[in-house]
Coordinates of C-alpha atoms and ligand atoms in Angstrom, one line a residue:
M1 CA 83.5 84.8 152.8
T2 CA 85.4 88.1 152.4
K3 CA 86.1 87.1 148.8
T4 CA 82.3 86.8 148.1
R5 CA 81.7 90.1 149.7
S6 CA 84.3 91.9 147.7
L7 CA 82.9 90.3 144.5
R8 CA 79.4 91.4 145.5
W9 CA 80.6 95.0 145.8
S10 CA 82.8 95.1 142.7
L11 CA 79.8 94.8 140.3
P12 CA 77.9 97.9 141.5
T13 CA 81.3 99.8 141.5
L14 CA 81.8 98.8 137.9
L15 CA 78.3 99.8 136.9
L16 CA 78.7 103.2 138.7
A17 CA 82.0 103.8 137.1
A18 CA 80.2 103.8 133.7
T19 CA 78.3 106.9 134.7
V20 CA 81.5 108.9 134.9
D21 CA 81.5 111.5 132.2
A22 CA 82.9 109.8 129.1
T23 CA 85.1 112.8 128.3
D24 CA 87.4 111.6 131.0
M25 CA 88.1 108.5 129.0
P26 CA 91.3 109.0 127.0
L27 CA 90.2 106.4 124.4
N28 CA 86.9 108.1 123.7
M29 CA 86.2 110.3 120.7
T30 CA 87.2 113.9 121.2
R31 CA 84.7 116.7 121.4
G32 CA 86.6 118.7 118.8
V33 CA 86.4 122.5 118.4
T34 CA 83.5 123.1 116.0
E35 CA 79.7 123.0 116.3
I36 CA 79.6 120.0 114.0
S37 CA 82.3 118.1 116.0
Q38 CA 80.3 118.7 119.1
Q39 CA 77.1 117.4 117.4
V40 CA 79.0 114.3 116.2
Y41 CA 80.3 113.8 119.7
D42 CA 76.9 114.1 121.3
L43 CA 75.4 111.7 118.7
H44 CA 78.2 109.2 119.4
M45 CA 77.5 109.4 123.2
T46 CA 73.7 109.1 122.7
I47 CA 74.1 106.0 120.6
F48 CA 76.8 104.7 123.0
W49 CA 74.4 105.0 126.0
I50 CA 71.5 103.4 124.0
C51 CA 73.8 100.5 123.2
C52 CA 74.8 100.2 126.9
A53 CA 71.1 100.2 128.0
I54 CA 70.3 97.6 125.4
G55 CA 73.3 95.5 126.5
A56 CA 72.3 95.8 130.2
V57 CA 68.6 94.9 129.5
V58 CA 69.4 92.0 127.1
F59 CA 72.2 90.5 129.2
G60 CA 70.2 91.1 132.4
I61 CA 67.2 89.2 131.2
M62 CA 69.4 86.5 129.8
F63 CA 71.4 85.9 132.9
W64 CA 68.4 86.2 135.2
S65 CA 66.6 83.6 133.0
I66 CA 69.6 81.3 133.1
V67 CA 69.9 81.5 136.9
R68 CA 66.2 81.6 137.6
H69 CA 65.3 78.7 135.4
R70 CA 68.2 76.4 136.1
K71 CA 67.8 72.7 136.0
A72 CA 68.8 72.3 139.6
R73 CA 65.7 74.1 140.7
G74 CA 63.6 71.6 138.8
V75 CA 62.1 74.2 136.4
Q76 CA 60.2 72.8 133.4
P77 CA 60.9 74.6 130.1
A78 CA 58.1 76.7 128.7
Q79 CA 56.8 75.8 125.3
F80 CA 56.1 79.0 123.2
H81 CA 57.3 78.1 119.7
E82 CA 56.0 80.3 117.0
S83 CA 54.4 82.7 119.4
T84 CA 53.1 85.6 117.2
K85 CA 53.0 87.9 120.2
V86 CA 56.7 87.4 121.0
E87 CA 57.8 87.6 117.4
I88 CA 55.9 90.9 116.9
L89 CA 57.4 92.3 120.1
W90 CA 61.0 91.4 119.3
T91 CA 60.7 92.9 115.8
A92 CA 58.8 96.0 116.8
I93 CA 61.1 97.0 119.7
P94 CA 64.4 96.9 117.7
V95 CA 62.7 98.8 114.8
L96 CA 61.5 101.5 117.2
I97 CA 64.9 101.8 118.7
L98 CA 66.5 102.0 115.3
I99 CA 64.1 104.8 114.2
L100 CA 64.9 106.6 117.4
M101 CA 68.6 106.4 116.7
A102 CA 68.2 107.3 113.0
I103 CA 66.5 110.7 113.8
P104 CA 69.5 112.4 115.5
A105 CA 72.0 110.5 113.2
T106 CA 70.2 111.9 110.0
K107 CA 70.1 115.4 111.4
T108 CA 73.9 115.4 112.1
L109 CA 74.7 113.8 108.7
I110 CA 72.6 116.4 106.8
A111 CA 74.3 119.2 108.7
M112 CA 77.7 117.7 107.9
E113 CA 76.9 117.4 104.2
D114 CA 75.6 121.0 103.8
T115 CA 78.4 122.7 102.1
T116 CA 76.3 125.6 100.7
E117 CA 77.0 129.3 101.3
A118 CA 80.7 128.9 102.0
D119 CA 82.9 131.9 102.6
V120 CA 86.1 130.3 101.5
T121 CA 86.7 127.3 99.2
V122 CA 89.8 125.3 99.3
L123 CA 90.6 122.5 96.8
V124 CA 92.5 119.8 98.6
T125 CA 94.5 117.4 96.5
G126 CA 96.2 114.4 97.9
S127 CA 99.2 112.8 96.2
Q128 CA 101.9 110.4 97.3
W129 CA 102.8 111.7 99.8
K130 CA 101.8 115.2 100.4
W131 CA 98.8 117.6 100.3
H132 CA 98.2 120.4 97.8
Y133 CA 95.9 123.3 98.8
K134 CA 94.4 125.8 96.3
Y135 CA 92.3 128.7 97.4
L136 CA 89.7 129.1 94.7
E137 CA 88.9 132.7 95.5
N138 CA 92.5 133.8 95.4
D139 CA 95.6 133.0 93.4
V140 CA 97.1 131.1 96.3
E141 CA 98.2 127.5 96.1
F142 CA 101.0 125.4 97.6
Y143 CA 102.1 122.0 98.6
S144 CA 102.2 121.0 102.2
L145 CA 105.0 118.6 103.1
L146 CA 106.1 116.7 106.2
A147 CA 108.5 118.9 108.2
T148 CA 109.8 116.3 110.7
P149 CA 113.5 116.0 110.2
K150 CA 114.7 112.6 108.8
E151 CA 117.0 112.3 111.8
Q152 CA 114.1 112.1 114.1
I153 CA 112.5 109.3 112.0
T154 CA 115.7 107.3 112.0
N155 CA 116.1 107.8 115.7
R156 CA 119.4 109.8 115.4
F157 CA 117.7 112.8 117.1
A158 CA 115.1 112.7 119.9
K159 CA 111.6 112.9 118.6
G160 CA 109.9 116.3 118.8
E161 CA 106.6 117.2 120.3
N162 CA 104.7 117.1 117.0
Y163 CA 106.6 114.2 115.6
L164 CA 105.1 113.3 112.1
L165 CA 102.4 115.9 112.7
E166 CA 104.2 119.0 111.4
V167 CA 104.4 120.4 107.9
D168 CA 106.4 123.1 106.1
R169 CA 103.3 125.1 104.9
P170 CA 100.1 124.6 106.9
L171 CA 96.7 125.3 105.5
V172 CA 95.4 128.6 106.9
I173 CA 91.7 129.3 107.3
P174 CA 89.7 132.2 108.8
T175 CA 87.9 131.8 112.1
G176 CA 84.1 132.2 112.3
K177 CA 83.7 131.6 108.5
K178 CA 82.4 128.6 106.6
V179 CA 85.2 126.9 104.8
R180 CA 84.3 124.4 102.1
F181 CA 86.8 121.7 101.2
L182 CA 86.8 120.1 97.8
M183 CA 88.8 116.9 98.0
T184 CA 90.4 115.0 95.2
S185 CA 93.6 113.1 94.5
D186 CA 96.4 113.0 91.8
D187 CA 97.0 109.3 92.2
V188 CA 95.5 106.9 94.7
I189 CA 92.8 107.2 97.4
H190 CA 93.8 109.4 100.3
S191 CA 91.7 110.7 103.1
W192 CA 91.8 114.2 104.6
W193 CA 91.2 113.9 108.3
V194 CA 91.3 116.6 111.0
P195 CA 89.7 115.1 114.2
A196 CA 89.1 118.5 115.9
F197 CA 86.8 119.5 113.0
A198 CA 85.1 116.1 112.7
V199 CA 86.1 116.2 109.0
K200 CA 87.3 113.0 107.4
K201 CA 86.7 112.7 103.7
D202 CA 88.2 110.4 101.0
A203 CA 90.2 112.1 98.3
N204 CA 89.6 110.0 95.2
P205 CA 91.4 110.4 91.9
G206 CA 88.9 111.7 89.3
F207 CA 86.2 112.6 91.8
I208 CA 85.5 115.6 94.0
N209 CA 84.1 115.1 97.5
E210 CA 83.0 117.9 99.7
A211 CA 83.3 118.8 103.4
W212 CA 83.2 121.9 105.4
T213 CA 84.0 123.4 108.7
R214 CA 83.6 126.6 110.8
V215 CA 86.3 127.0 113.4
D216 CA 85.6 129.6 116.1
E217 CA 88.8 129.5 118.1
P218 CA 92.1 130.6 116.5
G219 CA 94.7 127.8 116.9
I220 CA 96.7 125.0 115.3
Y221 CA 94.9 121.9 114.5
R222 CA 96.5 118.7 113.3
G223 CA 95.5 115.7 111.3
Q224 CA 96.7 112.9 109.1
C225 CA 96.0 111.1 105.9
A226 CA 93.5 108.4 107.0
E227 CA 93.5 106.1 104.0
L228 CA 96.4 103.7 103.5
C229 CA 98.0 105.2 100.3
G230 CA 101.3 103.5 100.0
K231 CA 104.8 103.4 101.4
D232 CA 104.8 106.9 103.0
H233 CA 101.2 107.0 104.1
G234 CA 102.3 107.8 107.7
F235 CA 104.3 110.8 106.4
M236 CA 101.6 113.1 105.0
P237 CA 100.2 115.0 108.0
I238 CA 97.8 117.9 107.9
V239 CA 98.3 121.1 109.8
V240 CA 95.5 123.7 109.8
I241 CA 96.0 127.2 111.4
A242 CA 92.8 129.1 112.1
K243 CA 93.4 132.8 112.2
S244 CA 91.1 135.7 112.8
P245 CA 89.6 137.1 109.5
A246 CA 92.0 140.1 109.7
D247 CA 95.1 138.0 110.1
Y248 CA 93.8 135.6 107.5
E249 CA 93.4 138.4 105.0
Q250 CA 96.9 139.5 105.7
W251 CA 98.2 136.0 105.3
V252 CA 96.4 135.6 101.9
N253 CA 97.9 138.9 100.6
G254 CA 101.3 137.8 101.8
E255 CA 101.0 134.5 100.0
A256 CA 99.7 136.0 96.8
E257 CA 102.6 138.4 96.9
R258 CA 105.1 135.5 97.5
I259 CA 103.7 133.5 94.6
A260 CA 103.7 136.6 92.2
K261 CA 107.3 137.3 93.2
A262 CA 108.3 133.7 92.6
K263 CA 106.8 133.9 89.1
A264 CA 108.6 137.1 88.4
E265 CA 111.9 135.7 89.6
E266 CA 111.4 132.7 87.4
Q267 CA 111.2 134.9 84.4
E268 CA 114.4 136.6 85.4
L269 CA 116.0 133.3 86.0
L270 CA 115.5 132.3 82.4
A271 CA 118.1 134.8 81.4
M272 CA 120.5 133.8 84.1
N273 CA 123.1 131.0 84.4
M274 CA 123.5 129.5 87.8
S275 CA 126.9 128.1 89.0
M276 CA 127.5 124.4 89.5
E277 CA 127.9 125.1 93.2
E278 CA 124.5 126.8 93.5
L279 CA 122.8 124.1 91.4
M280 CA 124.3 121.3 93.4
S281 CA 123.3 122.8 96.7
V282 CA 119.7 123.6 95.8
G283 CA 119.6 120.3 93.9
A284 CA 120.7 118.2 96.9
R285 CA 118.1 119.9 99.1
T286 CA 115.4 119.3 96.5
Y287 CA 116.5 115.7 95.9
T288 CA 116.3 114.9 99.7
A289 CA 112.8 116.4 100.0
Y290 CA 111.2 115.0 96.8
C291 CA 113.2 112.2 95.3
A292 CA 115.1 110.4 98.0
A293 CA 112.1 108.6 99.4
C294 CA 111.9 106.4 96.2
H295 CA 115.3 106.7 94.5
Q296 CA 117.1 106.6 97.8
P297 CA 119.6 109.1 99.2
S298 CA 122.3 106.9 97.5
G299 CA 120.7 107.3 94.1
E300 CA 120.6 103.5 93.9
G301 CA 116.8 103.2 94.0
L302 CA 115.2 100.0 95.1
P303 CA 115.8 97.2 92.6
G304 CA 112.7 96.1 90.8
I305 CA 110.6 99.0 92.3
F306 CA 112.3 102.3 91.9
P307 CA 115.0 102.7 89.2
A308 CA 118.5 103.7 90.1
L309 CA 119.7 107.1 89.0
K310 CA 123.4 106.3 89.8
G311 CA 125.0 105.2 86.6
S312 CA 121.6 105.1 84.7
A313 CA 121.6 105.7 81.0
M314 CA 119.1 108.5 81.3
A315 CA 121.1 110.4 84.0
L316 CA 124.3 110.0 82.0
N317 CA 123.3 110.5 78.4
D318 CA 119.7 111.6 77.8
M319 CA 119.3 115.2 79.2
P320 CA 116.0 116.1 77.4
G321 CA 114.5 112.8 78.4
H322 CA 115.7 113.4 82.0
I323 CA 114.1 116.9 82.1
N324 CA 110.9 115.5 80.5
I325 CA 110.4 112.7 83.0
V326 CA 110.9 115.1 86.0
L327 CA 108.5 117.6 84.5
N328 CA 105.8 115.3 83.3
G329 CA 106.3 112.1 85.3
K330 CA 105.8 108.6 83.9
A331 CA 102.3 107.3 83.4
G332 CA 101.5 104.1 85.2
T333 CA 104.4 104.4 87.6
S334 CA 104.9 106.3 90.9
M335 CA 107.1 108.8 89.1
Q336 CA 105.1 112.0 89.5
A337 CA 105.0 115.2 87.4
Y338 CA 106.9 117.9 89.2
A339 CA 106.2 120.7 86.8
R340 CA 103.6 122.1 89.2
Q341 CA 105.3 121.1 92.4
L342 CA 108.7 122.6 92.0
S343 CA 110.1 125.9 90.6
L344 CA 112.1 126.0 87.4
K345 CA 115.2 126.6 89.6
E346 CA 114.5 123.6 91.7
I347 CA 113.9 121.4 88.7
A348 CA 117.1 122.6 87.0
A349 CA 119.0 122.1 90.2
V350 CA 117.7 118.6 91.0
I351 CA 118.5 117.4 87.5
T352 CA 122.0 118.9 87.6
Y353 CA 122.4 117.2 91.0
E354 CA 121.3 113.8 89.6
R355 CA 123.6 114.1 86.7
N356 CA 126.6 114.9 88.9
A357 CA 126.2 113.1 92.2
W358 CA 127.1 109.6 93.2
G359 CA 129.9 109.4 90.6
N360 CA 127.5 110.5 87.7
N361 CA 130.2 113.0 86.8
T362 CA 128.8 114.3 83.6
G363 CA 129.9 117.8 84.4
E364 CA 126.7 119.1 82.7
L365 CA 124.8 122.0 84.1
V366 CA 121.0 122.2 83.6
Q367 CA 119.7 125.8 83.7
A368 CA 116.2 127.1 84.2
A369 CA 116.1 128.0 80.5
D370 CA 116.8 124.4 79.5
V371 CA 113.9 123.2 81.6
H372 CA 111.7 126.0 80.2
A373 CA 112.6 125.0 76.6
V374 CA 111.5 121.4 77.2
M375 CA 108.3 122.7 78.9
Q376 CA 107.5 124.8 75.8
G377 CA 108.4 122.0 73.5
K378 CA 105.7 120.0 75.3
G379 CA 103.3 122.8 74.6
E380 CA 102.8 123.6 78.3
Ligands
CU1 CU1 97.5 109.5 101.7

């Protein structure tokens, strides 16, 4: 008897629980921080409650009918095959509901797609496995790489608060301004996803997709690549810092200065010779950040997938070929072109490292000028 009573009460409790504000539900979509993300959230909740209402009505009628017309009560089945009235009703009602749902959905979609009159435009390029940002109004561009230490990934250190959601150089955008993103890719399909902005757009090689956002609150917003793009798909996070327009302006100037300075240094570097010690130390750092994921920290590669550098003919004998492949990549393989991604110094250093580490003791130094010569030879 008590069991029946508790069952009788549990159903209304369950139904009432559904009226609790859905934001309390940790598995629900987040509201985000932009007007669009709020619109998307509201749309999602509207459709959700419509679905709940439809579910309640349809299952209510169904269960009521099953119980009310059960055989035990001696009910005779009704015969209304091919009833025009019923068929019109069950077509018209869903069509009406769909139209009702399509109106707010279309409004939100149109607002999301409207990338006109942007204040700032950023070209976002995905590549295995990092993001590249280029500010079209300024001479500012950079790669944004995962900054979580390897030791955390391999469980040698405790995992940090923003594990796998931290980068060396975050994208910076101004608050209160419309920022347009142009998405593309260097290799496979990636997807640039920042949940707080309700922006999730595929980055396809050879195509440009558009998205936009306007963030009002300064802050740090995090996201991830949302399209399975290969082995390190889980290691290409996105970090966006929204700064006030004045701070943003300052940051842009600082970046432009940094890039101009690096270019000037590179010119100086061409006349300089770096020592083996310096080349090996910069080279080891560069190798770990850019090469070790495929060629492995041991330089042994993965047989059949990524070639070994340790003891390889190219690393031991063919210096121009070695420089060329690092600069320009190898078409049809995962070997990327690093000419744009790394500085002359880093390229010279990483090649020196590869020619002298793991017992590849060629004793050869590769200088920035050597790399530059191969670059010029290629007419770049
Ligand atoms: Cu990706």
